[in-house]
PDB file of C-alpha atoms and ligand atoms in Angstrom:
ATOM      1  CA  MET A   1     -16.418  -1.554 -31.638  1.00 42.00           C
ATOM      2  CA  PRO A   2     -12.781  -2.505 -31.791  1.00 42.00           C
ATOM      3  CA  GLY A   3     -11.210  -5.222 -29.632  1.00 44.00           C
ATOM      4  CA  GLY A   4     -13.324  -8.165 -31.018  1.00 49.00           C
ATOM      5  CA  GLY A   5     -16.689  -6.909 -29.845  1.00 59.00           C
ATOM      6  CA  MET A   6     -15.479  -5.986 -26.419  1.00 72.00           C
ATOM      7  CA  ASN A   7     -15.653  -2.322 -25.184  1.00 84.00           C
ATOM      8  CA  ASN A   8     -12.154  -0.901 -24.710  1.00 92.00           C
ATOM      9  CA  VAL A   9     -10.354   2.251 -23.520  1.00 96.00           C
ATOM     10  CA  HIS A  10     -10.240   3.584 -27.001  1.00 96.00           C
ATOM     11  CA  ASP A  11     -14.129   3.838 -26.856  1.00 95.00           C
ATOM     12  CA  LEU A  12     -13.821   6.245 -23.980  1.00 96.00           C
ATOM     13  CA  ALA A  13     -11.179   8.296 -25.997  1.00 96.00           C
ATOM     14  CA  ARG A  14     -13.519   8.444 -28.993  1.00 96.00           C
ATOM     15  CA  ALA A  15     -16.468   9.395 -26.834  1.00 96.00           C
ATOM     16  CA  ARG A  16     -14.530  12.404 -25.413  1.00 96.00           C
ATOM     17  CA  ARG A  17     -13.525  13.442 -28.993  1.00 96.00           C
ATOM     18  CA  GLU A  18     -17.070  13.256 -30.041  1.00 96.00           C
ATOM     19  CA  GLY A  19     -18.180  15.119 -26.912  1.00 95.00           C
ATOM     20  CA  ARG A  20     -20.330  12.222 -25.830  1.00 97.00           C
ATOM     21  CA  ARG A  21     -20.517  12.099 -21.892  1.00 98.00           C
ATOM     22  CA  LEU A  22     -19.390   8.861 -20.203  1.00 98.00           C
ATOM     23  CA  ALA A  23     -21.270   6.968 -17.415  1.00 98.00           C
ATOM     24  CA  MET A  24     -19.203   4.533 -15.263  1.00 98.00           C
ATOM     25  CA  VAL A  25     -20.705   2.555 -12.286  1.00 98.00           C
ATOM     26  CA  THR A  26     -19.131   0.237  -9.778  1.00 98.00           C
ATOM     27  CA  ALA A  27     -19.945  -3.485  -9.532  1.00 99.00           C
ATOM     28  CA  TYR A  28     -18.539  -6.187  -7.473  1.00 99.00           C
ATOM     29  CA  ASP A  29     -20.589  -9.296  -8.381  1.00 98.00           C
ATOM     30  CA  VAL A  30     -22.086 -11.046 -11.286  1.00 98.00           C
ATOM     31  CA  LEU A  31     -25.746 -10.100 -11.038  1.00 98.00           C
ATOM     32  CA  THR A  32     -24.878  -6.350 -10.734  1.00 98.00           C
ATOM     33  CA  ALA A  33     -22.375  -6.560 -13.646  1.00 98.00           C
ATOM     34  CA  ARG A  34     -25.242  -8.053 -15.793  1.00 98.00           C
ATOM     35  CA  ILE A  35     -27.509  -5.245 -14.969  1.00 98.00           C
ATOM     36  CA  LEU A  36     -24.901  -2.604 -15.768  1.00 98.00           C
ATOM     37  CA  GLU A  37     -23.993  -4.223 -19.151  1.00 98.00           C
ATOM     38  CA  ALA A  38     -27.685  -4.504 -20.022  1.00 98.00           C
ATOM     39  CA  ALA A  39     -27.926  -0.743 -19.073  1.00 98.00           C
ATOM     40  CA  ASP A  40     -25.162   0.039 -21.495  1.00 97.00           C
ATOM     41  CA  VAL A  41     -22.729   1.828 -19.134  1.00 97.00           C
ATOM     42  CA  ASP A  42     -19.502   2.998 -20.800  1.00 97.00           C
ATOM     43  CA  ALA A  43     -17.284   1.295 -18.102  1.00 98.00           C
ATOM     44  CA  ILE A  44     -17.708  -0.922 -14.935  1.00 98.00           C
ATOM     45  CA  LEU A  45     -15.350  -0.041 -12.118  1.00 98.00           C
ATOM     46  CA  VAL A  46     -14.463  -2.862  -9.696  1.00 99.00           C
ATOM     47  CA  GLY A  47     -13.717  -0.217  -7.082  1.00 98.00           C
ATOM     48  CA  ASP A  48     -11.740  -0.925  -3.843  1.00 98.00           C
ATOM     49  CA  SER A  49     -14.909   0.529  -2.404  1.00 98.00           C
ATOM     50  CA  VAL A  50     -15.915  -3.110  -2.372  1.00 98.00           C
ATOM     51  CA  ALA A  51     -14.112  -3.460   1.087  1.00 98.00           C
ATOM     52  CA  MET A  52     -16.514  -1.072   2.524  1.00 97.00           C
ATOM     53  CA  VAL A  53     -19.753  -1.720   0.506  1.00 97.00           C
ATOM     54  CA  VAL A  54     -19.528  -5.538   0.293  1.00 98.00           C
ATOM     55  CA  HIS A  55     -17.365  -6.541   3.160  1.00 98.00           C
ATOM     56  CA  GLY A  56     -18.288  -3.973   5.703  1.00 97.00           C
ATOM     57  CA  LEU A  57     -14.608  -2.907   6.357  1.00 98.00           C
ATOM     58  CA  PRO A  58     -13.858   0.512   7.665  1.00 97.00           C
ATOM     59  CA  SER A  59     -12.017   1.951   4.604  1.00 98.00           C
ATOM     60  CA  THR A  60     -10.733   0.870   1.215  1.00 98.00           C
ATOM     61  CA  VAL A  61      -7.251   0.561   2.785  1.00 98.00           C
ATOM     62  CA  HIS A  62      -8.521  -3.022   3.612  1.00 98.00           C
ATOM     63  CA  ALA A  63      -9.075  -4.084   0.101  1.00 98.00           C
ATOM     64  CA  THR A  64      -6.631  -6.778  -0.727  1.00 98.00           C
ATOM     65  CA  LEU A  65      -5.273  -8.021  -4.081  1.00 98.00           C
ATOM     66  CA  GLU A  66      -7.105 -11.331  -3.638  1.00 98.00           C
ATOM     67  CA  MET A  67     -10.360  -9.517  -2.930  1.00 98.00           C
ATOM     68  CA  MET A  68      -9.933  -7.267  -6.046  1.00 98.00           C
ATOM     69  CA  ALA A  69      -9.158 -10.240  -8.160  1.00 99.00           C
ATOM     70  CA  LEU A  70     -12.051 -12.279  -6.883  1.00 98.00           C
ATOM     71  CA  HIS A  71     -14.584  -9.508  -7.547  1.00 99.00           C
ATOM     72  CA  THR A  72     -13.079  -8.598 -10.841  1.00 98.00           C
ATOM     73  CA  ALA A  73     -13.560 -12.219 -12.105  1.00 98.00           C
ATOM     74  CA  ALA A  74     -17.160 -12.233 -10.898  1.00 99.00           C
ATOM     75  CA  VAL A  75     -17.841  -8.796 -12.687  1.00 98.00           C
ATOM     76  CA  ARG A  76     -16.190 -10.126 -15.967  1.00 98.00           C
ATOM     77  CA  ARG A  77     -18.282 -13.228 -15.870  1.00 98.00           C
ATOM     78  CA  GLY A  78     -21.462 -11.014 -15.622  1.00 98.00           C
ATOM     79  CA  ALA A  79     -20.393  -8.418 -18.171  1.00 98.00           C
ATOM     80  CA  PRO A  80     -18.418 -10.175 -20.922  1.00 97.00           C
ATOM     81  CA  ARG A  81     -18.552  -7.259 -23.324  1.00 97.00           C
ATOM     82  CA  SER A  82     -18.041  -4.322 -20.945  1.00 98.00           C
ATOM     83  CA  LEU A  83     -14.999  -2.266 -20.293  1.00 98.00           C
ATOM     84  CA  VAL A  84     -13.961  -3.342 -16.768  1.00 98.00           C
ATOM     85  CA  VAL A  85     -11.637  -1.298 -14.820  1.00 98.00           C
ATOM     86  CA  ALA A  86     -10.207  -2.668 -11.482  1.00 98.00           C
ATOM     87  CA  ASP A  87      -8.733  -0.717  -8.591  1.00 98.00           C
ATOM     88  CA  LEU A  88      -5.169  -1.405  -7.668  1.00 98.00           C
ATOM     89  CA  PRO A  89      -5.202  -2.018  -3.854  1.00 98.00           C
ATOM     90  CA  PHE A  90      -3.454   0.186  -1.290  1.00 98.00           C
ATOM     91  CA  LEU A  91       0.234   0.557  -1.767  1.00 98.00           C
ATOM     92  CA  ALA A  92       0.445  -1.756  -4.761  1.00 98.00           C
ATOM     93  CA  VAL A  93       2.193   0.902  -6.803  1.00 98.00           C
ATOM     94  CA  ARG A  94       4.399   1.964  -3.923  1.00 98.00           C
ATOM     95  CA  ARG A  95       6.619  -0.991  -3.638  1.00 97.00           C
ATOM     96  CA  GLY A  96       8.369  -0.877  -6.966  1.00 97.00           C
ATOM     97  CA  ARG A  97       7.656  -1.948 -10.556  1.00 98.00           C
ATOM     98  CA  GLN A  98       7.699  -5.580  -9.812  1.00 98.00           C
ATOM     99  CA  VAL A  99       4.936  -5.557  -7.227  1.00 98.00           C
ATOM    100  CA  ALA A 100       2.858  -3.195  -9.352  1.00 98.00           C
ATOM    101  CA  VAL A 101       3.209  -5.350 -12.439  1.00 98.00           C
ATOM    102  CA  GLU A 102       2.246  -8.409 -10.543  1.00 98.00           C
ATOM    103  CA  ALA A 103      -0.844  -6.754  -8.896  1.00 98.00           C
ATOM    104  CA  ALA A 104      -1.903  -5.286 -12.182  1.00 98.00           C
ATOM    105  CA  GLY A 105      -1.288  -8.554 -13.895  1.00 98.00           C
ATOM    106  CA  ALA A 106      -3.472 -10.479 -11.502  1.00 98.00           C
ATOM    107  CA  LEU A 107      -6.264  -8.028 -12.105  1.00 98.00           C
ATOM    108  CA  MET A 108      -5.965  -8.253 -15.855  1.00 98.00           C
ATOM    109  CA  CYS A 109      -5.772 -12.027 -15.690  1.00 98.00           C
ATOM    110  CA  ALA A 110      -8.989 -11.951 -13.502  1.00 98.00           C
ATOM    111  CA  GLY A 111     -10.711 -10.045 -16.372  1.00 98.00           C
ATOM    112  CA  ALA A 112      -9.964  -6.430 -15.995  1.00 98.00           C
ATOM    113  CA  ASN A 113      -9.294  -4.411 -19.239  1.00 98.00           C
ATOM    114  CA  ALA A 114      -7.466  -1.714 -17.246  1.00 98.00           C
ATOM    115  CA  VAL A 115      -6.585  -0.772 -13.741  1.00 98.00           C
ATOM    116  CA  LYS A 116      -7.075   2.407 -11.703  1.00 98.00           C
ATOM    117  CA  ALA A 117      -4.475   3.833  -9.349  1.00 98.00           C
ATOM    118  CA  GLU A 118      -4.798   6.733  -6.843  1.00 98.00           C
ATOM    119  CA  GLY A 119      -2.458   9.698  -6.800  1.00 98.00           C
ATOM    120  CA  LEU A 120       0.775  10.208  -8.712  1.00 98.00           C
ATOM    121  CA  ALA A 121       3.518  11.825  -6.684  1.00 96.00           C
ATOM    122  CA  GLY A 122       6.349   9.314  -5.886  1.00 97.00           C
ATOM    123  CA  HIS A 123       4.862   6.535  -8.298  1.00 98.00           C
ATOM    124  CA  ALA A 124       4.617   8.282 -11.675  1.00 98.00           C
ATOM    125  CA  GLU A 125       7.424   6.215 -12.790  1.00 98.00           C
ATOM    126  CA  VAL A 126       5.732   2.860 -11.755  1.00 98.00           C
ATOM    127  CA  LEU A 127       2.584   3.966 -13.560  1.00 98.00           C
ATOM    128  CA  ALA A 128       4.544   4.765 -16.636  1.00 98.00           C
ATOM    129  CA  HIS A 129       6.123   1.379 -16.550  1.00 98.00           C
ATOM    130  CA  LEU A 130       2.618  -0.349 -16.306  1.00 98.00           C
ATOM    131  CA  ILE A 131       1.547   1.522 -19.256  1.00 98.00           C
ATOM    132  CA  GLU A 132       4.659   0.700 -21.275  1.00 98.00           C
ATOM    133  CA  SER A 133       3.922  -2.822 -20.341  1.00 98.00           C
ATOM    134  CA  GLY A 134       0.572  -2.807 -22.005  1.00 98.00           C
ATOM    135  CA  ILE A 135      -1.636  -2.256 -19.021  1.00 98.00           C
ATOM    136  CA  PRO A 136      -4.045   0.711 -19.563  1.00 98.00           C
ATOM    137  CA  VAL A 137      -4.093   2.937 -16.341  1.00 98.00           C
ATOM    138  CA  MET A 138      -6.887   5.228 -15.197  1.00 98.00           C
ATOM    139  CA  GLY A 139      -5.637   7.932 -12.853  1.00 98.00           C
ATOM    140  CA  HIS A 140      -7.436   9.023  -9.703  1.00 98.00           C
ATOM    141  CA  LEU A 141      -6.826  12.524  -8.145  1.00 98.00           C
ATOM    142  CA  GLY A 142      -8.464  14.810  -5.734  1.00 98.00           C
ATOM    143  CA  LEU A 143      -9.949  12.767  -2.834  1.00 98.00           C
ATOM    144  CA  THR A 144      -7.975   9.571  -2.871  1.00 98.00           C
ATOM    145  CA  PRO A 145      -9.729   7.436  -0.304  1.00 97.00           C
ATOM    146  CA  GLN A 146      -6.801   5.180   0.197  1.00 98.00           C
ATOM    147  CA  ALA A 147      -4.949   8.043   1.838  1.00 96.00           C
ATOM    148  CA  VAL A 148      -7.877   8.639   4.247  1.00 97.00           C
ATOM    149  CA  HIS A 149      -5.774   8.283   7.308  1.00 97.00           C
ATOM    150  CA  GLN A 150      -3.271  11.039   5.988  1.00 95.00           C
ATOM    151  CA  ILE A 151      -5.939  13.293   4.824  1.00 95.00           C
ATOM    152  CA  GLY A 152      -7.905  12.859   8.149  1.00 95.00           C
ATOM    153  CA  GLY A 153     -11.316  12.260   6.534  1.00 95.00           C
ATOM    154  CA  TYR A 154     -13.227  12.428   3.206  1.00 96.00           C
ATOM    155  CA  GLN A 155     -13.070  16.132   2.697  1.00 95.00           C
ATOM    156  CA  VAL A 156     -13.232  18.036  -0.617  1.00 97.00           C
ATOM    157  CA  GLN A 157      -9.583  18.514  -2.078  1.00 97.00           C
ATOM    158  CA  GLY A 158      -8.019  21.315  -4.029  1.00 98.00           C
ATOM    159  CA  ARG A 159      -9.775  24.233  -2.237  1.00 98.00           C
ATOM    160  CA  THR A 160      -6.396  26.273  -2.019  1.00 98.00           C
ATOM    161  CA  GLU A 161      -4.566  27.465  -4.939  1.00 98.00           C
ATOM    162  CA  PRO A 162      -1.446  25.365  -4.293  1.00 98.00           C
ATOM    163  CA  ALA A 163      -3.567  22.256  -3.782  1.00 98.00           C
ATOM    164  CA  ALA A 164      -5.538  23.076  -7.022  1.00 98.00           C
ATOM    165  CA  GLU A 165      -2.339  23.534  -8.901  1.00 98.00           C
ATOM    166  CA  ARG A 166      -0.891  20.103  -7.755  1.00 98.00           C
ATOM    167  CA  ILE A 167      -4.121  18.511  -9.122  1.00 98.00           C
ATOM    168  CA  ARG A 168      -3.818  20.316 -12.348  1.00 98.00           C
ATOM    169  CA  THR A 169      -0.185  19.463 -12.640  1.00 98.00           C
ATOM    170  CA  ASP A 170      -0.708  15.693 -11.783  1.00 98.00           C
ATOM    171  CA  ALA A 171      -3.588  15.434 -14.347  1.00 98.00           C
ATOM    172  CA  ARG A 172      -1.362  16.795 -17.051  1.00 98.00           C
ATOM    173  CA  ARG A 173       1.460  14.452 -16.017  1.00 98.00           C
ATOM    174  CA  LEU A 174      -0.864  11.527 -15.944  1.00 98.00           C
ATOM    175  CA  GLU A 175      -2.013  12.251 -19.577  1.00 98.00           C
ATOM    176  CA  GLY A 176       1.743  12.754 -20.361  1.00 98.00           C
ATOM    177  CA  ILE A 177       2.743   9.326 -19.205  1.00 98.00           C
ATOM    178  CA  GLY A 178      -0.169   7.786 -21.218  1.00 98.00           C
ATOM    179  CA  ALA A 179      -2.982   7.308 -18.694  1.00 98.00           C
ATOM    180  CA  PHE A 180      -6.294   6.817 -20.657  1.00 98.00           C
ATOM    181  CA  ALA A 181      -8.692   8.704 -18.260  1.00 98.00           C
ATOM    182  CA  VAL A 182      -8.477  10.345 -14.768  1.00 98.00           C
ATOM    183  CA  VAL A 183     -11.247  10.194 -12.084  1.00 98.00           C
ATOM    184  CA  LEU A 184     -11.546  13.396 -10.307  1.00 98.00           C
ATOM    185  CA  GLU A 185     -13.034  12.920  -6.811  1.00 98.00           C
ATOM    186  CA  CYS A 186     -14.580  15.452  -4.493  1.00 98.00           C
ATOM    187  CA  VAL A 187     -12.812  18.651  -5.954  1.00 98.00           C
ATOM    188  CA  PRO A 188     -14.528  22.014  -6.671  1.00 98.00           C
ATOM    189  CA  ALA A 189     -16.496  22.020  -9.886  1.00 98.00           C
ATOM    190  CA  THR A 190     -14.455  24.907 -11.338  1.00 98.00           C
ATOM    191  CA  LEU A 191     -11.217  22.991 -10.748  1.00 98.00           C
ATOM    192  CA  ALA A 192     -12.698  19.865 -12.282  1.00 98.00           C
ATOM    193  CA  ALA A 193     -13.784  21.854 -15.287  1.00 98.00           C
ATOM    194  CA  ASP A 194     -10.334  23.489 -15.710  1.00 98.00           C
ATOM    195  CA  VAL A 195      -8.553  20.004 -15.564  1.00 98.00           C
ATOM    196  CA  THR A 196     -10.941  18.638 -18.158  1.00 98.00           C
ATOM    197  CA  ALA A 197     -10.420  21.613 -20.533  1.00 98.00           C
ATOM    198  CA  ALA A 198      -6.641  21.153 -20.144  1.00 98.00           C
ATOM    199  CA  LEU A 199      -6.635  17.547 -21.009  1.00 98.00           C
ATOM    200  CA  THR A 200      -7.432  15.525 -24.185  1.00 98.00           C
ATOM    201  CA  ILE A 201      -8.179  12.319 -22.254  1.00 98.00           C
ATOM    202  CA  PRO A 202     -11.551  11.891 -20.505  1.00 98.00           C
ATOM    203  CA  THR A 203     -12.090  12.996 -16.818  1.00 98.00           C
ATOM    204  CA  ILE A 204     -14.665  11.132 -14.885  1.00 98.00           C
ATOM    205  CA  GLY A 205     -16.112  12.960 -11.885  1.00 98.00           C
ATOM    206  CA  ILE A 206     -17.649  12.017  -8.664  1.00 98.00           C
ATOM    207  CA  GLY A 207     -18.529  14.925  -6.487  1.00 98.00           C
ATOM    208  CA  ALA A 208     -16.775  17.181  -8.971  1.00 98.00           C
ATOM    209  CA  GLY A 209     -19.645  18.987 -10.679  1.00 98.00           C
ATOM    210  CA  ALA A 210     -20.933  18.824 -14.296  1.00 98.00           C
ATOM    211  CA  GLY A 211     -17.819  19.918 -16.157  1.00 98.00           C
ATOM    212  CA  THR A 212     -15.997  16.520 -16.417  1.00 98.00           C
ATOM    213  CA  SER A 213     -16.232  14.287 -19.457  1.00 98.00           C
ATOM    214  CA  GLY A 214     -18.250  11.770 -17.524  1.00 98.00           C
ATOM    215  CA  GLN A 215     -19.495  10.710 -14.118  1.00 98.00           C
ATOM    216  CA  VAL A 216     -19.042   7.648 -11.863  1.00 98.00           C
ATOM    217  CA  LEU A 217     -21.316   6.539  -9.015  1.00 98.00           C
ATOM    218  CA  VAL A 218     -20.866   3.690  -6.564  1.00 98.00           C
ATOM    219  CA  VAL A 219     -23.793   1.306  -7.369  1.00 98.00           C
ATOM    220  CA  SER A 220     -25.073   1.043  -3.762  1.00 98.00           C
ATOM    221  CA  ASP A 221     -25.447   4.872  -3.696  1.00 97.00           C
ATOM    222  CA  LEU A 222     -27.219   4.840  -7.184  1.00 98.00           C
ATOM    223  CA  LEU A 223     -29.645   2.150  -6.092  1.00 98.00           C
ATOM    224  CA  GLY A 224     -30.210   3.482  -2.487  1.00 97.00           C
ATOM    225  CA  LEU A 225     -29.093   0.247  -0.870  1.00 97.00           C
ATOM    226  CA  ASP A 226     -27.566   1.877   2.158  1.00 95.00           C
ATOM    227  CA  ALA A 227     -30.028   3.579   4.503  1.00 89.00           C
ATOM    228  CA  ASP A 228     -27.246   5.357   6.396  1.00 88.00           C
ATOM    229  CA  PHE A 229     -24.964   6.642   3.704  1.00 89.00           C
ATOM    230  CA  ARG A 230     -26.222   9.409   1.554  1.00 89.00           C
ATOM    231  CA  PRO A 231     -23.522  11.650   0.168  1.00 90.00           C
ATOM    232  CA  ARG A 232     -24.926  14.964  -1.162  1.00 90.00           C
ATOM    233  CA  PHE A 233     -23.171  14.459  -4.531  1.00 92.00           C
ATOM    234  CA  ALA A 234     -24.603  11.028  -5.273  1.00 95.00           C
ATOM    235  CA  ARG A 235     -28.200  10.899  -6.666  1.00 95.00           C
ATOM    236  CA  ARG A 236     -30.313   8.057  -5.618  1.00 96.00           C
ATOM    237  CA  TYR A 237     -32.094   6.570  -8.622  1.00 97.00           C
ATOM    238  CA  HIS A 238     -33.901   3.923  -6.652  1.00 97.00           C
ATOM    239  CA  GLU A 239     -34.790   3.267  -3.038  1.00 96.00           C
ATOM    240  CA  GLY A 240     -33.305  -0.174  -3.147  1.00 98.00           C
ATOM    241  CA  ARG A 241     -33.161  -0.904   0.408  1.00 98.00           C
ATOM    242  CA  ALA A 242     -36.778   0.004   1.044  1.00 97.00           C
ATOM    243  CA  ALA A 243     -37.870  -1.983  -1.955  1.00 98.00           C
ATOM    244  CA  ALA A 244     -35.922  -5.027  -0.898  1.00 98.00           C
ATOM    245  CA  LEU A 245     -36.989  -4.672   2.816  1.00 98.00           C
ATOM    246  CA  GLU A 246     -40.665  -4.690   1.678  1.00 98.00           C
ATOM    247  CA  ALA A 247     -40.172  -7.668  -0.501  1.00 98.00           C
ATOM    248  CA  VAL A 248     -38.416  -9.685   2.279  1.00 98.00           C
ATOM    249  CA  ARG A 249     -41.132  -8.575   4.833  1.00 98.00           C
ATOM    250  CA  ALA A 250     -43.964  -9.942   2.387  1.00 98.00           C
ATOM    251  CA  PHE A 251     -42.049 -13.223   1.971  1.00 98.00           C
ATOM    252  CA  VAL A 252     -41.876 -13.579   5.832  1.00 98.00           C
ATOM    253  CA  ARG A 253     -45.553 -12.603   6.082  1.00 98.00           C
ATOM    254  CA  ASP A 254     -46.744 -15.141   3.423  1.00 98.00           C
ATOM    255  CA  VAL A 255     -44.657 -18.019   5.065  1.00 98.00           C
ATOM    256  CA  ARG A 256     -45.983 -17.343   8.420  1.00 98.00           C
ATOM    257  CA  GLY A 257     -49.627 -16.855   7.062  1.00 98.00           C
ATOM    258  CA  GLY A 258     -49.410 -20.051   4.898  1.00 98.00           C
ATOM    259  CA  ALA A 259     -49.760 -18.054   1.664  1.00 98.00           C
ATOM    260  CA  PHE A 260     -46.335 -19.295   0.370  1.00 98.00           C
ATOM    261  CA  PRO A 261     -45.808 -21.707  -1.458  1.00 97.00           C
ATOM    262  CA  ALA A 262     -49.256 -21.717  -3.395  1.00 97.00           C
ATOM    263  CA  ALA A 263     -50.365 -24.793  -5.261  1.00 95.00           C
ATOM    264  CA  GLY A 264     -48.559 -23.616  -8.485  1.00 95.00           C
ATOM    265  CA  GLU A 265     -45.348 -23.206  -6.708  1.00 96.00           C
ATOM    266  CA  VAL A 266     -45.175 -26.884  -5.400  1.00 94.00           C
ATOM    267  CA  LEU A 267     -43.148 -29.536  -7.300  1.00 94.00           C
ATOM    268  CA  ALA A 268     -44.959 -32.475  -8.424  1.00 85.00           C
TER     269      ALA A 268
HETATM  270  O1  LIG B   1     -13.557   2.547  -5.290  1.00 55.17           O
HETATM  271  C1  LIG B   1     -14.400   3.253  -5.729  1.00 55.17           C
HETATM  272  O2  LIG B   1     -15.629   2.980  -5.753  1.00 55.17           O
HETATM  273  C2  LIG B   1     -13.878   4.468  -6.561  1.00 55.17           C
HETATM  274  C3  LIG B   1     -15.003   5.426  -6.977  1.00 55.17           C
HETATM  275  C4  LIG B   1     -15.500   6.187  -5.904  1.00 55.17           C
HETATM  276  C5  LIG B   1     -14.306   6.218  -8.010  1.00 55.17           C
HETATM  277  O3  LIG B   1     -12.793   4.526  -6.723  1.00 55.17           O
END
């Protein structure tokens, strides 16, 4: 493992060359990060989904740089050896090089190894500058949730040929400027497979079928923590909310019934 014992972006490139599929999961806090590192994920994404999943805000537009840096630092403390990618917040790459460098710099100083930026049109030059400055950049194409107000919802992208061609072109361009990987979100599986075949860098899919180099899931979807949110593409590996609810109900029962604490749980 290069990089002084810490996973880095070259491990993802090697995995793609060797045909090993990549698993990335989001995390926002120290305990979850510890679990993901113990589970040997290939990368941890401090996604701007933190705004919705942790803070209950209406969209990822509300993730601020301060929020992203705080959660990135917590994840790094929990996962000292993992490749940690942090999302650049809404508009951070649209206000020129300096704002982008400062935002990416803040996330790197908080503990990220790389940043992720949505879209490409109009800010390719800014992303190229970040990469030239020594900041590894992961692209994000297809459904770009920070643009939800413009898109009008969380629909599948790239269904028409012109839209699909834009995604293919942007993916090639991202590879051309030196992005180390691309997330493909909510695009038809055939398009995601085409893009993957056209690139040498890894593609990480979410709602994009099985033809990408890897998959990413939001940790609360994977663990089944949200009763109300169940996207079709996100497999639930655990009924976390039901398990936690049962545990807390048991505690309440035991306290009310006098069964907790027991003799062995009382300090002398
Ligand atoms: O913020 C996030 O969780 C993401 C993933 C859905 C890829 O960007």
